[in-house]
C-alpha cells in the first residue's frame, strides 16, 4: 500500500518530474528518437530506470505534437522468487498496453557459466535476442531502453579502462541484428534524479536476483567511482558528458577518423593548433539543472527501495 506524500514531497516530485520531462524531451528532439506514427516498445525490467522511462514517455505522449504508441514489454526470465503478479497489476492500474514474455534464461545462464563467474554478459545477449524477436512480432518501430546519463559515462570509462576504446552507449543506434532502432530517451537524465523520482513515485521495484546481487562487478565499481567524483567535485560528471558530445578527432590519435598523413605546413591551424604544452586553464564547470536546488538532495535521506518479494 502506498503512503500519502507530504506537501514538501509533492513539491519535490513536481520539480523532479519537470526536470526529467524536459531532459527526456530534449534528448528525443536532439536525436530524432521518436517520429510520427512510431510504435515504441518500452523494455520494462521492474527497476527504477525503466519505470521512470515508461512514466515520462506516457506523459510526453499526451502532449506531443506527433502521435505515437507505447507498449511495455517485460521479460520474465524465470528467476526463483520472481513476483510475477507485480508488473501486470501495476500496468493494469496504469491502463498501459503491455506484454509479458516468459523465457527461462535463468536456467541457461546458470547451466552455461561456472560458479562465481559474472552472469551479465551472457544474460544480456540472451535478453537482447528475445527482445528483438518480440519487437518484430509486435511491429514495434523503436525499442526504448532505460539507460541514463550515468550509464553512458560508466560505459565510456569501462571501455577506456578495459577495452582500449573511446566508446560509450549511443543515445540512438541500430540493433545488433540490424532490424530495429534502439533509443535511450533518458540519455540526459541523472541517476540521482531518477532515484529520487522513483522513491517519491513509490514504484514497486523488483530486484534482479540473477545479476544485481553479484559483488565487485566492474560496472558497479566504476559507477561508485563516478558517484564519488560527483560528491567531491560538483559539475565534473556534467563536464564529462559534455565532452562526449564535443569530440575533436584532430586532437586524438585515430587515423581512421582524421587524415593526419595529409597534414602539411600549408594546412593551416586546425582546431586551435598544438596547445598541448600550454599552461592548463580550465573554467569551473557549471552545474546544470539549477531549478533543482542542491539543498534538495542534502535534505533527503538515503534512497531506499522496498523490494517486492
PDB file of C-alpha atoms in Angstrom:
ATOM      1  CA  UNK A   1       0.000   0.000   0.000  1.00  0.00           C
ATOM      2  CA  UNK A   2       1.440   3.389  -0.996  1.00  0.00           C
ATOM      3  CA  UNK A   3       1.979   6.076   1.582  1.00  0.00           C
ATOM      4  CA  UNK A   4       0.485   9.546   1.354  1.00  0.00           C
ATOM      5  CA  UNK A   5       3.086  12.139   0.339  1.00  0.00           C
ATOM      6  CA  UNK A   6       3.598  15.291   2.364  1.00  0.00           C
ATOM      7  CA  UNK A   7       3.260  18.723   0.789  1.00  0.00           C
ATOM      8  CA  UNK A   8       7.021  19.020   0.528  1.00  0.00           C
ATOM      9  CA  UNK A   9       7.331  15.596  -1.080  1.00  0.00           C
ATOM     10  CA  UNK A  10       4.660  16.520  -3.607  1.00  0.00           C
ATOM     11  CA  UNK A  11       6.549  19.739  -4.360  1.00  0.00           C
ATOM     12  CA  UNK A  12       9.811  17.801  -4.812  1.00  0.00           C
ATOM     13  CA  UNK A  13       8.069  15.260  -7.029  1.00  0.00           C
ATOM     14  CA  UNK A  14       6.704  18.013  -9.253  1.00  0.00           C
ATOM     15  CA  UNK A  15      10.184  19.539  -9.540  1.00  0.00           C
ATOM     16  CA  UNK A  16      11.820  16.250 -10.445  1.00  0.00           C
ATOM     17  CA  UNK A  17       9.075  15.386 -12.910  1.00  0.00           C
ATOM     18  CA  UNK A  18       9.576  18.727 -14.653  1.00  0.00           C
ATOM     19  CA  UNK A  19      13.336  18.225 -14.948  1.00  0.00           C
ATOM     20  CA  UNK A  20      13.104  14.651 -16.204  1.00  0.00           C
ATOM     21  CA  UNK A  21      10.413  15.548 -18.739  1.00  0.00           C
ATOM     22  CA  UNK A  22      12.436  18.474 -20.051  1.00  0.00           C
ATOM     23  CA  UNK A  23      15.648  16.452 -20.354  1.00  0.00           C
ATOM     24  CA  UNK A  24      13.886  13.493 -21.967  1.00  0.00           C
ATOM     25  CA  UNK A  25      12.088  15.743 -24.426  1.00  0.00           C
ATOM     26  CA  UNK A  26      15.368  17.441 -25.310  1.00  0.00           C
ATOM     27  CA  UNK A  27      17.139  14.134 -25.923  1.00  0.00           C
ATOM     28  CA  UNK A  28      14.274  12.912 -28.091  1.00  0.00           C
ATOM     29  CA  UNK A  29      14.449  16.104 -30.151  1.00  0.00           C
ATOM     30  CA  UNK A  30      18.251  16.192 -30.420  1.00  0.00           C
ATOM     31  CA  UNK A  31      18.480  12.638 -31.765  1.00  0.00           C
ATOM     32  CA  UNK A  32      15.088  12.448 -33.517  1.00  0.00           C
ATOM     33  CA  UNK A  33      14.288   9.402 -31.409  1.00  0.00           C
ATOM     34  CA  UNK A  34      10.524   9.360 -31.904  1.00  0.00           C
ATOM     35  CA  UNK A  35       8.690  10.110 -35.135  1.00  0.00           C
ATOM     36  CA  UNK A  36       5.058  10.425 -36.115  1.00  0.00           C
ATOM     37  CA  UNK A  37       3.379   7.008 -36.215  1.00  0.00           C
ATOM     38  CA  UNK A  38       6.050   5.194 -34.205  1.00  0.00           C
ATOM     39  CA  UNK A  39       5.216   2.233 -32.025  1.00  0.00           C
ATOM     40  CA  UNK A  40       7.610   2.328 -29.077  1.00  0.00           C
ATOM     41  CA  UNK A  41       8.403  -0.892 -27.249  1.00  0.00           C
ATOM     42  CA  UNK A  42       9.434   0.166 -23.733  1.00  0.00           C
ATOM     43  CA  UNK A  43      11.548  -2.520 -22.087  1.00  0.00           C
ATOM     44  CA  UNK A  44      10.306  -2.723 -18.504  1.00  0.00           C
ATOM     45  CA  UNK A  45      12.515  -4.623 -16.068  1.00  0.00           C
ATOM     46  CA  UNK A  46      10.843  -3.568 -12.840  1.00  0.00           C
ATOM     47  CA  UNK A  47      13.760  -1.323 -11.868  1.00  0.00           C
ATOM     48  CA  UNK A  48      13.726   2.422 -11.164  1.00  0.00           C
ATOM     49  CA  UNK A  49      15.079   3.387 -14.598  1.00  0.00           C
ATOM     50  CA  UNK A  50      12.548   1.519 -16.730  1.00  0.00           C
ATOM     51  CA  UNK A  51       9.635   2.600 -14.507  1.00  0.00           C
ATOM     52  CA  UNK A  52      10.748   6.205 -14.917  1.00  0.00           C
ATOM     53  CA  UNK A  53      11.134   5.789 -18.683  1.00  0.00           C
ATOM     54  CA  UNK A  54       7.607   4.435 -19.026  1.00  0.00           C
ATOM     55  CA  UNK A  55       6.144   7.171 -16.828  1.00  0.00           C
ATOM     56  CA  UNK A  56       7.861  10.060 -18.627  1.00  0.00           C
ATOM     57  CA  UNK A  57       7.133   8.721 -22.116  1.00  0.00           C
ATOM     58  CA  UNK A  58       3.480   8.224 -21.151  1.00  0.00           C
ATOM     59  CA  UNK A  59       3.316  11.854 -20.055  1.00  0.00           C
ATOM     60  CA  UNK A  60       5.003  13.115 -23.224  1.00  0.00           C
ATOM     61  CA  UNK A  61       2.678  11.014 -25.389  1.00  0.00           C
ATOM     62  CA  UNK A  62      -0.276  13.048 -24.128  1.00  0.00           C
ATOM     63  CA  UNK A  63       1.204  16.410 -25.093  1.00  0.00           C
ATOM     64  CA  UNK A  64       3.488  15.616 -28.042  1.00  0.00           C
ATOM     65  CA  UNK A  65       2.739  17.321 -31.386  1.00  0.00           C
ATOM     66  CA  UNK A  66       3.052  13.902 -33.056  1.00  0.00           C
ATOM     67  CA  UNK A  67       1.207  10.646 -32.495  1.00  0.00           C
ATOM     68  CA  UNK A  68       2.993   7.533 -31.289  1.00  0.00           C
ATOM     69  CA  UNK A  69       2.014   4.410 -29.398  1.00  0.00           C
ATOM     70  CA  UNK A  70       3.644   2.767 -26.386  1.00  0.00           C
ATOM     71  CA  UNK A  71       3.686  -0.881 -25.400  1.00  0.00           C
ATOM     72  CA  UNK A  72       5.543  -2.030 -22.291  1.00  0.00           C
ATOM     73  CA  UNK A  73       7.332  -5.378 -22.534  1.00  0.00           C
ATOM     74  CA  UNK A  74       8.715  -7.337 -19.613  1.00  0.00           C
ATOM     75  CA  UNK A  75      10.899 -10.409 -19.970  1.00  0.00           C
ATOM     76  CA  UNK A  76      10.145 -12.884 -17.191  1.00  0.00           C
ATOM     77  CA  UNK A  77      13.440 -14.794 -17.042  1.00  0.00           C
ATOM     78  CA  UNK A  78      12.075 -17.295 -14.508  1.00  0.00           C
ATOM     79  CA  UNK A  79      14.353 -16.247 -11.696  1.00  0.00           C
ATOM     80  CA  UNK A  80      13.466 -18.052  -8.466  1.00  0.00           C
ATOM     81  CA  UNK A  81      11.074 -15.992  -6.375  1.00  0.00           C
ATOM     82  CA  UNK A  82      10.281 -13.532  -9.160  1.00  0.00           C
ATOM     83  CA  UNK A  83       6.962 -11.834  -8.230  1.00  0.00           C
ATOM     84  CA  UNK A  84       5.052 -12.406 -11.474  1.00  0.00           C
ATOM     85  CA  UNK A  85       1.984 -10.503 -10.267  1.00  0.00           C
ATOM     86  CA  UNK A  86       3.654  -7.142  -9.637  1.00  0.00           C
ATOM     87  CA  UNK A  87       4.093  -5.760 -13.155  1.00  0.00           C
ATOM     88  CA  UNK A  88       0.723  -6.906 -14.589  1.00  0.00           C
ATOM     89  CA  UNK A  89      -1.092  -5.377 -11.626  1.00  0.00           C
ATOM     90  CA  UNK A  90       0.860  -2.122 -11.941  1.00  0.00           C
ATOM     91  CA  UNK A  91       0.365  -1.878 -15.717  1.00  0.00           C
ATOM     92  CA  UNK A  92      -3.331  -2.734 -15.484  1.00  0.00           C
ATOM     93  CA  UNK A  93      -3.689   0.100 -12.997  1.00  0.00           C
ATOM     94  CA  UNK A  94      -1.944   2.490 -15.410  1.00  0.00           C
ATOM     95  CA  UNK A  95      -4.013   1.328 -18.365  1.00  0.00           C
ATOM     96  CA  UNK A  96      -0.866   0.809 -20.472  1.00  0.00           C
ATOM     97  CA  UNK A  97      -0.679  -1.788 -23.246  1.00  0.00           C
ATOM     98  CA  UNK A  98       1.817  -4.456 -22.285  1.00  0.00           C
ATOM     99  CA  UNK A  99       3.152  -7.917 -22.988  1.00  0.00           C
ATOM    100  CA  UNK A 100       4.871 -10.307 -20.577  1.00  0.00           C
ATOM    101  CA  UNK A 101       7.337 -12.603 -22.348  1.00  0.00           C
ATOM    102  CA  UNK A 102       8.224 -15.774 -20.444  1.00  0.00           C
ATOM    103  CA  UNK A 103      11.608 -17.321 -21.270  1.00  0.00           C
ATOM    104  CA  UNK A 104      13.718 -19.356 -18.856  1.00  0.00           C
ATOM    105  CA  UNK A 105      17.059 -17.662 -19.476  1.00  0.00           C
ATOM    106  CA  UNK A 106      17.916 -18.050 -15.787  1.00  0.00           C
ATOM    107  CA  UNK A 107      18.464 -21.813 -16.125  1.00  0.00           C
ATOM    108  CA  UNK A 108      20.512 -21.341 -19.288  1.00  0.00           C
ATOM    109  CA  UNK A 109      22.818 -18.818 -17.612  1.00  0.00           C
ATOM    110  CA  UNK A 110      23.265 -20.968 -14.532  1.00  0.00           C
ATOM    111  CA  UNK A 111      23.979 -24.040 -16.671  1.00  0.00           C
ATOM    112  CA  UNK A 112      26.475 -22.404 -19.022  1.00  0.00           C
ATOM    113  CA  UNK A 113      28.546 -20.371 -16.574  1.00  0.00           C
ATOM    114  CA  UNK A 114      30.895 -21.668 -13.920  1.00  0.00           C
ATOM    115  CA  UNK A 115      30.117 -20.802 -10.282  1.00  0.00           C
ATOM    116  CA  UNK A 116      31.499 -17.410  -9.330  1.00  0.00           C
ATOM    117  CA  UNK A 117      31.577 -16.064 -12.895  1.00  0.00           C
ATOM    118  CA  UNK A 118      29.600 -12.906 -13.645  1.00  0.00           C
ATOM    119  CA  UNK A 119      26.361 -13.537 -15.494  1.00  0.00           C
ATOM    120  CA  UNK A 120      25.759 -10.134 -17.073  1.00  0.00           C
ATOM    121  CA  UNK A 121      27.321 -10.732 -20.495  1.00  0.00           C
ATOM    122  CA  UNK A 122      25.513 -13.976 -21.325  1.00  0.00           C
ATOM    123  CA  UNK A 123      22.269 -12.817 -19.718  1.00  0.00           C
ATOM    124  CA  UNK A 124      22.378  -9.592 -21.721  1.00  0.00           C
ATOM    125  CA  UNK A 125      22.919 -11.405 -25.038  1.00  0.00           C
ATOM    126  CA  UNK A 126      20.040 -13.785 -24.396  1.00  0.00           C
ATOM    127  CA  UNK A 127      17.772 -10.952 -23.307  1.00  0.00           C
ATOM    128  CA  UNK A 128      18.585  -8.833 -26.362  1.00  0.00           C
ATOM    129  CA  UNK A 129      17.783 -11.659 -28.748  1.00  0.00           C
ATOM    130  CA  UNK A 130      14.400 -12.291 -27.130  1.00  0.00           C
ATOM    131  CA  UNK A 131      13.510  -8.600 -27.056  1.00  0.00           C
ATOM    132  CA  UNK A 132      14.464  -8.133 -30.724  1.00  0.00           C
ATOM    133  CA  UNK A 133      12.222 -11.060 -31.660  1.00  0.00           C
ATOM    134  CA  UNK A 134       9.382  -9.632 -29.564  1.00  0.00           C
ATOM    135  CA  UNK A 135       9.738  -6.196 -31.164  1.00  0.00           C
ATOM    136  CA  UNK A 136       9.400  -7.779 -34.599  1.00  0.00           C
ATOM    137  CA  UNK A 137       6.314  -9.737 -33.553  1.00  0.00           C
ATOM    138  CA  UNK A 138       4.693  -6.595 -32.121  1.00  0.00           C
ATOM    139  CA  UNK A 139       5.542  -4.447 -35.138  1.00  0.00           C
ATOM    140  CA  UNK A 140       7.465  -2.006 -32.951  1.00  0.00           C
ATOM    141  CA  UNK A 141       9.400   0.645 -34.857  1.00  0.00           C
ATOM    142  CA  UNK A 142      11.614   1.633 -31.898  1.00  0.00           C
ATOM    143  CA  UNK A 143      12.935  -0.188 -28.826  1.00  0.00           C
ATOM    144  CA  UNK A 144      13.293   2.139 -25.808  1.00  0.00           C
ATOM    145  CA  UNK A 145      15.774   1.274 -23.047  1.00  0.00           C
ATOM    146  CA  UNK A 146      16.060   2.925 -19.644  1.00  0.00           C
ATOM    147  CA  UNK A 147      19.788   3.721 -19.669  1.00  0.00           C
ATOM    148  CA  UNK A 148      20.600   7.208 -18.382  1.00  0.00           C
ATOM    149  CA  UNK A 149      23.489   9.676 -18.412  1.00  0.00           C
ATOM    150  CA  UNK A 150      25.434   7.900 -15.660  1.00  0.00           C
ATOM    151  CA  UNK A 151      25.152   4.566 -17.501  1.00  0.00           C
ATOM    152  CA  UNK A 152      26.619   6.203 -20.585  1.00  0.00           C
ATOM    153  CA  UNK A 153      29.511   7.698 -18.614  1.00  0.00           C
ATOM    154  CA  UNK A 154      30.206   4.401 -16.856  1.00  0.00           C
ATOM    155  CA  UNK A 155      30.291   2.616 -20.219  1.00  0.00           C
ATOM    156  CA  UNK A 156      32.739   5.172 -21.558  1.00  0.00           C
ATOM    157  CA  UNK A 157      35.051   4.679 -18.561  1.00  0.00           C
ATOM    158  CA  UNK A 158      34.808   0.872 -18.780  1.00  0.00           C
ATOM    159  CA  UNK A 159      35.778   0.955 -22.454  1.00  0.00           C
ATOM    160  CA  UNK A 160      38.628   3.338 -21.683  1.00  0.00           C
ATOM    161  CA  UNK A 161      39.994   1.270 -18.789  1.00  0.00           C
ATOM    162  CA  UNK A 162      39.424  -2.267 -20.039  1.00  0.00           C
ATOM    163  CA  UNK A 163      38.785  -2.267 -23.810  1.00  0.00           C
ATOM    164  CA  UNK A 164      41.141   0.440 -25.087  1.00  0.00           C
ATOM    165  CA  UNK A 165      38.302   2.299 -26.812  1.00  0.00           C
ATOM    166  CA  UNK A 166      36.770   5.759 -26.621  1.00  0.00           C
ATOM    167  CA  UNK A 167      33.235   4.426 -26.818  1.00  0.00           C
ATOM    168  CA  UNK A 168      30.005   4.833 -24.876  1.00  0.00           C
ATOM    169  CA  UNK A 169      26.314   3.924 -25.121  1.00  0.00           C
ATOM    170  CA  UNK A 170      24.815   5.835 -28.047  1.00  0.00           C
ATOM    171  CA  UNK A 171      21.512   7.587 -27.479  1.00  0.00           C
ATOM    172  CA  UNK A 172      20.220   6.084 -30.734  1.00  0.00           C
ATOM    173  CA  UNK A 173      21.532   3.215 -32.845  1.00  0.00           C
ATOM    174  CA  UNK A 174      20.595   0.242 -34.996  1.00  0.00           C
ATOM    175  CA  UNK A 175      20.198  -3.028 -33.077  1.00  0.00           C
ATOM    176  CA  UNK A 176      22.771  -5.822 -33.235  1.00  0.00           C
ATOM    177  CA  UNK A 177      20.696  -7.788 -35.750  1.00  0.00           C
ATOM    178  CA  UNK A 178      20.245  -4.737 -37.998  1.00  0.00           C
ATOM    179  CA  UNK A 179      16.454  -4.853 -37.837  1.00  0.00           C
ATOM    180  CA  UNK A 180      15.498  -2.294 -35.182  1.00  0.00           C
ATOM    181  CA  UNK A 181      16.245   1.220 -33.956  1.00  0.00           C
ATOM    182  CA  UNK A 182      17.168   1.306 -30.268  1.00  0.00           C
ATOM    183  CA  UNK A 183      16.693   4.570 -28.361  1.00  0.00           C
ATOM    184  CA  UNK A 184      17.667   5.774 -24.887  1.00  0.00           C
ATOM    185  CA  UNK A 185      15.337   8.689 -24.097  1.00  0.00           C
ATOM    186  CA  UNK A 186      16.801   9.141 -20.582  1.00  0.00           C
ATOM    187  CA  UNK A 187      20.259   9.875 -22.032  1.00  0.00           C
ATOM    188  CA  UNK A 188      20.356  13.362 -20.475  1.00  0.00           C
ATOM    189  CA  UNK A 189      18.893  12.325 -17.086  1.00  0.00           C
ATOM    190  CA  UNK A 190      20.964  11.925 -13.930  1.00  0.00           C
ATOM    191  CA  UNK A 191      20.682   8.714 -11.967  1.00  0.00           C
ATOM    192  CA  UNK A 192      20.250  10.564  -8.677  1.00  0.00           C
ATOM    193  CA  UNK A 193      17.247  12.412 -10.122  1.00  0.00           C
ATOM    194  CA  UNK A 194      15.747   9.124 -11.284  1.00  0.00           C
ATOM    195  CA  UNK A 195      16.358   7.530  -7.871  1.00  0.00           C
ATOM    196  CA  UNK A 196      14.625  10.366  -6.051  1.00  0.00           C
ATOM    197  CA  UNK A 197      11.762  10.385  -8.576  1.00  0.00           C
ATOM    198  CA  UNK A 198      11.247   6.620  -8.274  1.00  0.00           C
ATOM    199  CA  UNK A 199      11.192   6.843  -4.496  1.00  0.00           C
ATOM    200  CA  UNK A 200       8.570   9.585  -4.481  1.00  0.00           C
ATOM    201  CA  UNK A 201       6.511   7.807  -7.146  1.00  0.00           C
ATOM    202  CA  UNK A 202       6.651   4.691  -4.959  1.00  0.00           C
ATOM    203  CA  UNK A 203       7.284   2.387  -7.900  1.00  0.00           C
ATOM    204  CA  UNK A 204       7.040  -1.318  -6.961  1.00  0.00           C
ATOM    205  CA  UNK A 205      10.729  -2.087  -7.511  1.00  0.00           C
ATOM    206  CA  UNK A 206      11.599  -5.693  -8.382  1.00  0.00           C
ATOM    207  CA  UNK A 207      15.207  -6.715  -7.598  1.00  0.00           C
ATOM    208  CA  UNK A 208      17.320  -8.676 -10.085  1.00  0.00           C
ATOM    209  CA  UNK A 209      18.417 -11.777  -8.211  1.00  0.00           C
ATOM    210  CA  UNK A 210      20.418 -13.014 -11.172  1.00  0.00           C
ATOM    211  CA  UNK A 211      22.989 -10.250 -11.576  1.00  0.00           C
ATOM    212  CA  UNK A 212      22.071  -7.495  -9.142  1.00  0.00           C
ATOM    213  CA  UNK A 213      23.481  -9.394  -6.196  1.00  0.00           C
ATOM    214  CA  UNK A 214      26.891 -10.081  -7.746  1.00  0.00           C
ATOM    215  CA  UNK A 215      29.680  -8.312  -5.829  1.00  0.00           C
ATOM    216  CA  UNK A 216      32.608  -6.447  -7.366  1.00  0.00           C
ATOM    217  CA  UNK A 217      31.224  -6.065 -10.886  1.00  0.00           C
ATOM    218  CA  UNK A 218      33.481  -3.656 -12.780  1.00  0.00           C
ATOM    219  CA  UNK A 219      30.475  -1.602 -13.901  1.00  0.00           C
ATOM    220  CA  UNK A 220      29.310  -1.132 -10.316  1.00  0.00           C
ATOM    221  CA  UNK A 221      32.806  -0.231  -9.159  1.00  0.00           C
ATOM    222  CA  UNK A 222      33.064   2.304 -11.978  1.00  0.00           C
ATOM    223  CA  UNK A 223      29.684   3.812 -11.077  1.00  0.00           C
ATOM    224  CA  UNK A 224      30.801   4.046  -7.447  1.00  0.00           C
ATOM    225  CA  UNK A 225      33.855   5.991  -8.613  1.00  0.00           C
ATOM    226  CA  UNK A 226      31.703   8.363 -10.667  1.00  0.00           C
ATOM    227  CA  UNK A 227      29.328   8.896  -7.735  1.00  0.00           C
ATOM    228  CA  UNK A 228      32.282   9.734  -5.501  1.00  0.00           C
ATOM    229  CA  UNK A 229      33.505  12.271  -8.058  1.00  0.00           C
ATOM    230  CA  UNK A 230      30.026  13.775  -8.234  1.00  0.00           C
ATOM    231  CA  UNK A 231      30.071  14.390  -4.480  1.00  0.00           C
ATOM    232  CA  UNK A 232      33.670  15.640  -4.239  1.00  0.00           C
ATOM    233  CA  UNK A 233      33.775  17.640  -7.463  1.00  0.00           C
ATOM    234  CA  UNK A 234      30.332  19.055  -8.335  1.00  0.00           C
ATOM    235  CA  UNK A 235      29.943  19.567 -12.061  1.00  0.00           C
ATOM    236  CA  UNK A 236      32.558  17.000 -13.108  1.00  0.00           C
ATOM    237  CA  UNK A 237      30.055  14.495 -14.492  1.00  0.00           C
ATOM    238  CA  UNK A 238      28.264  17.270 -16.387  1.00  0.00           C
ATOM    239  CA  UNK A 239      31.584  18.241 -17.976  1.00  0.00           C
ATOM    240  CA  UNK A 240      32.386  14.630 -18.826  1.00  0.00           C
ATOM    241  CA  UNK A 241      29.026  14.170 -20.533  1.00  0.00           C
ATOM    242  CA  UNK A 242      29.516  17.414 -22.447  1.00  0.00           C
ATOM    243  CA  UNK A 243      32.900  16.051 -23.578  1.00  0.00           C
ATOM    244  CA  UNK A 244      31.371  13.010 -25.297  1.00  0.00           C
ATOM    245  CA  UNK A 245      29.189  15.448 -27.238  1.00  0.00           C
ATOM    246  CA  UNK A 246      32.201  17.562 -28.269  1.00  0.00           C
ATOM    247  CA  UNK A 247      34.702  15.171 -29.828  1.00  0.00           C
ATOM    248  CA  UNK A 248      37.719  16.698 -31.644  1.00  0.00           C
ATOM    249  CA  UNK A 249      39.155  13.955 -33.918  1.00  0.00           C
ATOM    250  CA  UNK A 250      42.128  16.089 -34.996  1.00  0.00           C
ATOM    251  CA  UNK A 251      43.370  16.147 -31.407  1.00  0.00           C
ATOM    252  CA  UNK A 252      43.121  12.443 -30.757  1.00  0.00           C
ATOM    253  CA  UNK A 253      45.070   9.656 -32.474  1.00  0.00           C
ATOM    254  CA  UNK A 254      42.628   7.641 -34.567  1.00  0.00           C
ATOM    255  CA  UNK A 255      43.867   7.691 -38.165  1.00  0.00           C
ATOM    256  CA  UNK A 256      40.535   6.305 -39.379  1.00  0.00           C
ATOM    257  CA  UNK A 257      38.722   9.386 -38.072  1.00  0.00           C
ATOM    258  CA  UNK A 258      41.199  12.031 -39.176  1.00  0.00           C
ATOM    259  CA  UNK A 259      43.636  12.221 -42.091  1.00  0.00           C
ATOM    260  CA  UNK A 260      46.835  13.034 -40.215  1.00  0.00           C
ATOM    261  CA  UNK A 261      49.044  11.896 -43.099  1.00  0.00           C
ATOM    262  CA  UNK A 262      47.904  14.690 -45.390  1.00  0.00           C
ATOM    263  CA  UNK A 263      48.718  17.499 -42.913  1.00  0.00           C
ATOM    264  CA  UNK A 264      51.400  19.909 -44.135  1.00  0.00           C
ATOM    265  CA  UNK A 265      52.558  23.353 -43.039  1.00  0.00           C
ATOM    266  CA  UNK A 266      50.066  24.757 -45.538  1.00  0.00           C
ATOM    267  CA  UNK A 267      47.101  23.058 -43.864  1.00  0.00           C
ATOM    268  CA  UNK A 268      46.597  25.983 -41.519  1.00  0.00           C
ATOM    269  CA  UNK A 269      45.774  25.904 -37.808  1.00  0.00           C
ATOM    270  CA  UNK A 270      43.457  23.001 -37.082  1.00  0.00           C
ATOM    271  CA  UNK A 271      41.015  23.167 -34.161  1.00  0.00           C
ATOM    272  CA  UNK A 272      43.141  25.576 -32.142  1.00  0.00           C
ATOM    273  CA  UNK A 273      46.521  24.193 -33.120  1.00  0.00           C
ATOM    274  CA  UNK A 274      49.091  22.465 -30.900  1.00  0.00           C
ATOM    275  CA  UNK A 275      48.348  23.676 -27.399  1.00  0.00           C
ATOM    276  CA  UNK A 276      49.377  20.508 -25.600  1.00  0.00           C
ATOM    277  CA  UNK A 277      52.187  22.276 -23.755  1.00  0.00           C
ATOM    278  CA  UNK A 278      50.264  25.416 -22.849  1.00  0.00           C
ATOM    279  CA  UNK A 279      49.551  26.122 -19.206  1.00  0.00           C
ATOM    280  CA  UNK A 280      46.336  24.397 -18.225  1.00  0.00           C
ATOM    281  CA  UNK A 281      43.475  26.793 -17.665  1.00  0.00           C
ATOM    282  CA  UNK A 282      40.030  25.291 -17.203  1.00  0.00           C
ATOM    283  CA  UNK A 283      36.874  27.158 -16.357  1.00  0.00           C
ATOM    284  CA  UNK A 284      34.925  25.975 -13.347  1.00  0.00           C
ATOM    285  CA  UNK A 285      32.243  23.655 -14.765  1.00  0.00           C
ATOM    286  CA  UNK A 286      28.718  24.919 -14.471  1.00  0.00           C
ATOM    287  CA  UNK A 287      26.253  22.640 -12.754  1.00  0.00           C
ATOM    288  CA  UNK A 288      23.154  22.309 -14.894  1.00  0.00           C
ATOM    289  CA  UNK A 289      19.568  21.977 -13.713  1.00  0.00           C
ATOM    290  CA  UNK A 290      19.646  24.953 -11.379  1.00  0.00           C
ATOM    291  CA  UNK A 291      15.903  24.574 -10.841  1.00  0.00           C
ATOM    292  CA  UNK A 292      16.766  21.512  -8.785  1.00  0.00           C
ATOM    293  CA  UNK A 293      18.478  23.165  -5.828  1.00  0.00           C
ATOM    294  CA  UNK A 294      21.341  21.184  -4.350  1.00  0.00           C
ATOM    295  CA  UNK A 295      19.760  21.622  -0.949  1.00  0.00           C
ATOM    296  CA  UNK A 296      17.022  19.250  -2.103  1.00  0.00           C
ATOM    297  CA  UNK A 297      19.462  16.343  -2.073  1.00  0.00           C
ATOM    298  CA  UNK A 298      21.002  17.372   1.249  1.00  0.00           C
ATOM    299  CA  UNK A 299      17.550  17.269   2.838  1.00  0.00           C
ATOM    300  CA  UNK A 300      16.754  13.801   1.536  1.00  0.00           C
ATOM    301  CA  UNK A 301      17.522  10.604   3.440  1.00  0.00           C
ATOM    302  CA  UNK A 302      19.428   7.879   1.628  1.00  0.00           C
ATOM    303  CA  UNK A 303      17.327   6.468  -1.182  1.00  0.00           C
ATOM    304  CA  UNK A 304      15.992   3.089  -0.160  1.00  0.00           C
ATOM    305  CA  UNK A 305      13.560   0.951  -2.100  1.00  0.00           C
ATOM    306  CA  UNK A 306      11.204  -1.596  -0.688  1.00  0.00           C
ATOM    307  CA  UNK A 307      11.852  -4.715  -2.685  1.00  0.00           C
ATOM    308  CA  UNK A 308       8.876  -6.838  -3.654  1.00  0.00           C
ATOM    309  CA  UNK A 309       9.341 -10.455  -2.615  1.00  0.00           C
TER     310      UNK A 309
END
